């Protein structure tokens, strides 16, 4: 079992910045990758950014160049630095960790943190 706790959401004006944090606990050695997803009202949850155990990162095209994902293994934490925020970035952001790959993949989710960008 893996537990994830997010923090750092809030209200910001367009063009501003926010930093999300996620702390993992439990069976952290089994985690293959961690990332951030978001879900806006009426839309499906989508991948924002991910970082795998080897350090490689992956970003949604809509946030590339504006968002940056990083991790601190000593603190069992992953972060999402969000710059140049746009109103369309408004969503609930969820921390994700997964174990296994392919059919053996199992996803864990945090409780979500609201990010609201005003125009």
GROMACS .gro file of C-alpha atoms in nm:
model
  119
    1UNK     CA    1   0.000   0.000   0.000
    2UNK     CA    2   0.109   0.351  -0.080
    3UNK     CA    3  -0.039   0.665   0.071
    4UNK     CA    4  -0.012   1.003  -0.100
    5UNK     CA    5  -0.077   1.344   0.054
    6UNK     CA    6  -0.082   1.655  -0.163
    7UNK     CA    7  -0.052   2.020  -0.072
    8UNK     CA    8   0.003   2.354  -0.239
    9UNK     CA    9  -0.309   2.422  -0.440
   10UNK     CA   10  -0.491   2.753  -0.431
   11UNK     CA   11  -0.613   3.055  -0.620
   12UNK     CA   12  -0.375   3.248  -0.843
   13UNK     CA   13  -0.406   3.505  -1.119
   14UNK     CA   14  -0.320   3.420  -1.475
   15UNK     CA   15   0.053   3.440  -1.529
   16UNK     CA   16   0.126   3.345  -1.170
   17UNK     CA   17   0.293   3.041  -1.022
   18UNK     CA   18   0.212   2.762  -0.779
   19UNK     CA   19   0.407   2.468  -0.647
   20UNK     CA   20   0.235   2.143  -0.561
   21UNK     CA   21   0.389   1.891  -0.326
   22UNK     CA   22   0.313   1.524  -0.271
   23UNK     CA   23   0.454   1.307   0.004
   24UNK     CA   24   0.445   0.929  -0.032
   25UNK     CA   25   0.446   0.680   0.253
   26UNK     CA   26   0.402   0.307   0.289
   27UNK     CA   27   0.550   0.066   0.034
   28UNK     CA   28   0.749   0.336  -0.144
   29UNK     CA   29   1.021   0.099  -0.267
   30UNK     CA   30   0.761  -0.064  -0.492
   31UNK     CA   31   0.685   0.263  -0.675
   32UNK     CA   32   0.796   0.272  -1.039
   33UNK     CA   33   0.681   0.621  -1.126
   34UNK     CA   34   0.503   0.919  -0.979
   35UNK     CA   35   0.317   1.195  -1.148
   36UNK     CA   36   0.047   1.454  -1.148
   37UNK     CA   37  -0.291   1.430  -1.314
   38UNK     CA   38  -0.567   1.686  -1.329
   39UNK     CA   39  -0.940   1.683  -1.381
   40UNK     CA   40  -1.142   1.986  -1.479
   41UNK     CA   41  -1.521   1.995  -1.439
   42UNK     CA   42  -1.690   1.788  -1.709
   43UNK     CA   43  -1.361   1.654  -1.840
   44UNK     CA   44  -1.169   1.333  -1.804
   45UNK     CA   45  -0.867   1.307  -1.579
   46UNK     CA   46  -0.551   1.369  -1.777
   47UNK     CA   47  -0.181   1.323  -1.724
   48UNK     CA   48   0.004   1.649  -1.657
   49UNK     CA   49   0.356   1.526  -1.582
   50UNK     CA   50   0.530   1.212  -1.467
   51UNK     CA   51   0.873   1.111  -1.346
   52UNK     CA   52   0.995   0.753  -1.341
   53UNK     CA   53   1.240   0.596  -1.102
   54UNK     CA   54   1.531   0.651  -1.341
   55UNK     CA   55   1.458   1.023  -1.351
   56UNK     CA   56   1.304   1.053  -1.697
   57UNK     CA   57   1.013   1.293  -1.722
   58UNK     CA   58   0.708   1.321  -1.941
   59UNK     CA   59   0.478   1.621  -1.988
   60UNK     CA   60   0.146   1.690  -2.148
   61UNK     CA   61   0.193   1.912  -2.450
   62UNK     CA   62  -0.032   2.176  -2.297
   63UNK     CA   63   0.205   2.233  -2.003
   64UNK     CA   64   0.543   2.167  -2.160
   65UNK     CA   65   0.777   2.457  -2.096
   66UNK     CA   66   0.558   2.599  -1.819
   67UNK     CA   67   0.544   2.314  -1.565
   68UNK     CA   68   0.830   2.120  -1.415
   69UNK     CA   69   0.815   1.796  -1.220
   70UNK     CA   70   1.087   1.700  -0.975
   71UNK     CA   71   1.139   1.466  -0.685
   72UNK     CA   72   1.330   1.444  -0.361
   73UNK     CA   73   1.392   1.079  -0.277
   74UNK     CA   74   1.518   1.165   0.070
   75UNK     CA   75   1.178   1.316   0.149
   76UNK     CA   76   0.975   1.063  -0.053
   77UNK     CA   77   0.827   1.362  -0.231
   78UNK     CA   78   0.742   1.477  -0.578
   79UNK     CA   79   0.675   1.836  -0.678
   80UNK     CA   80   0.506   2.018  -0.961
   81UNK     CA   81   0.626   2.371  -1.025
   82UNK     CA   82   0.364   2.551  -1.231
   83UNK     CA   83   0.458   2.879  -1.397
   84UNK     CA   84   0.277   3.106  -1.641
   85UNK     CA   85  -0.052   2.963  -1.527
   86UNK     CA   86  -0.355   2.999  -1.751
   87UNK     CA   87  -0.728   2.986  -1.669
   88UNK     CA   88  -0.747   2.656  -1.857
   89UNK     CA   89  -0.509   2.506  -1.599
   90UNK     CA   90  -0.791   2.529  -1.345
   91UNK     CA   91  -0.863   2.178  -1.218
   92UNK     CA   92  -0.828   1.940  -0.927
   93UNK     CA   93  -0.474   1.810  -0.934
   94UNK     CA   94  -0.405   1.456  -0.816
   95UNK     CA   95  -0.077   1.301  -0.718
   96UNK     CA   96  -0.031   0.954  -0.861
   97UNK     CA   97   0.208   0.671  -0.792
   98UNK     CA   98   0.207   0.335  -0.962
   99UNK     CA   99   0.362  -0.001  -0.902
  100UNK     CA  100   0.408  -0.267  -1.166
  101UNK     CA  101   0.385  -0.221  -1.543
  102UNK     CA  102   0.135  -0.307  -1.812
  103UNK     CA  103  -0.133  -0.545  -1.692
  104UNK     CA  104   0.037  -0.558  -1.354
  105UNK     CA  105   0.015  -0.186  -1.299
  106UNK     CA  106  -0.160  -0.060  -0.988
  107UNK     CA  107  -0.233   0.308  -0.934
  108UNK     CA  108  -0.249   0.498  -0.608
  109UNK     CA  109  -0.403   0.844  -0.580
  110UNK     CA  110  -0.392   1.135  -0.345
  111UNK     CA  111  -0.702   1.318  -0.232
  112UNK     CA  112  -0.659   1.599  -0.483
  113UNK     CA  113  -0.586   1.967  -0.445
  114UNK     CA  114  -0.776   2.245  -0.618
  115UNK     CA  115  -0.592   2.486  -0.846
  116UNK     CA  116  -0.790   2.785  -0.967
  117UNK     CA  117  -0.645   3.036  -1.212
  118UNK     CA  118  -0.838   3.358  -1.253
  119UNK     CA  119  -0.823   3.566  -1.568
   0.00000   0.00000   0.00000
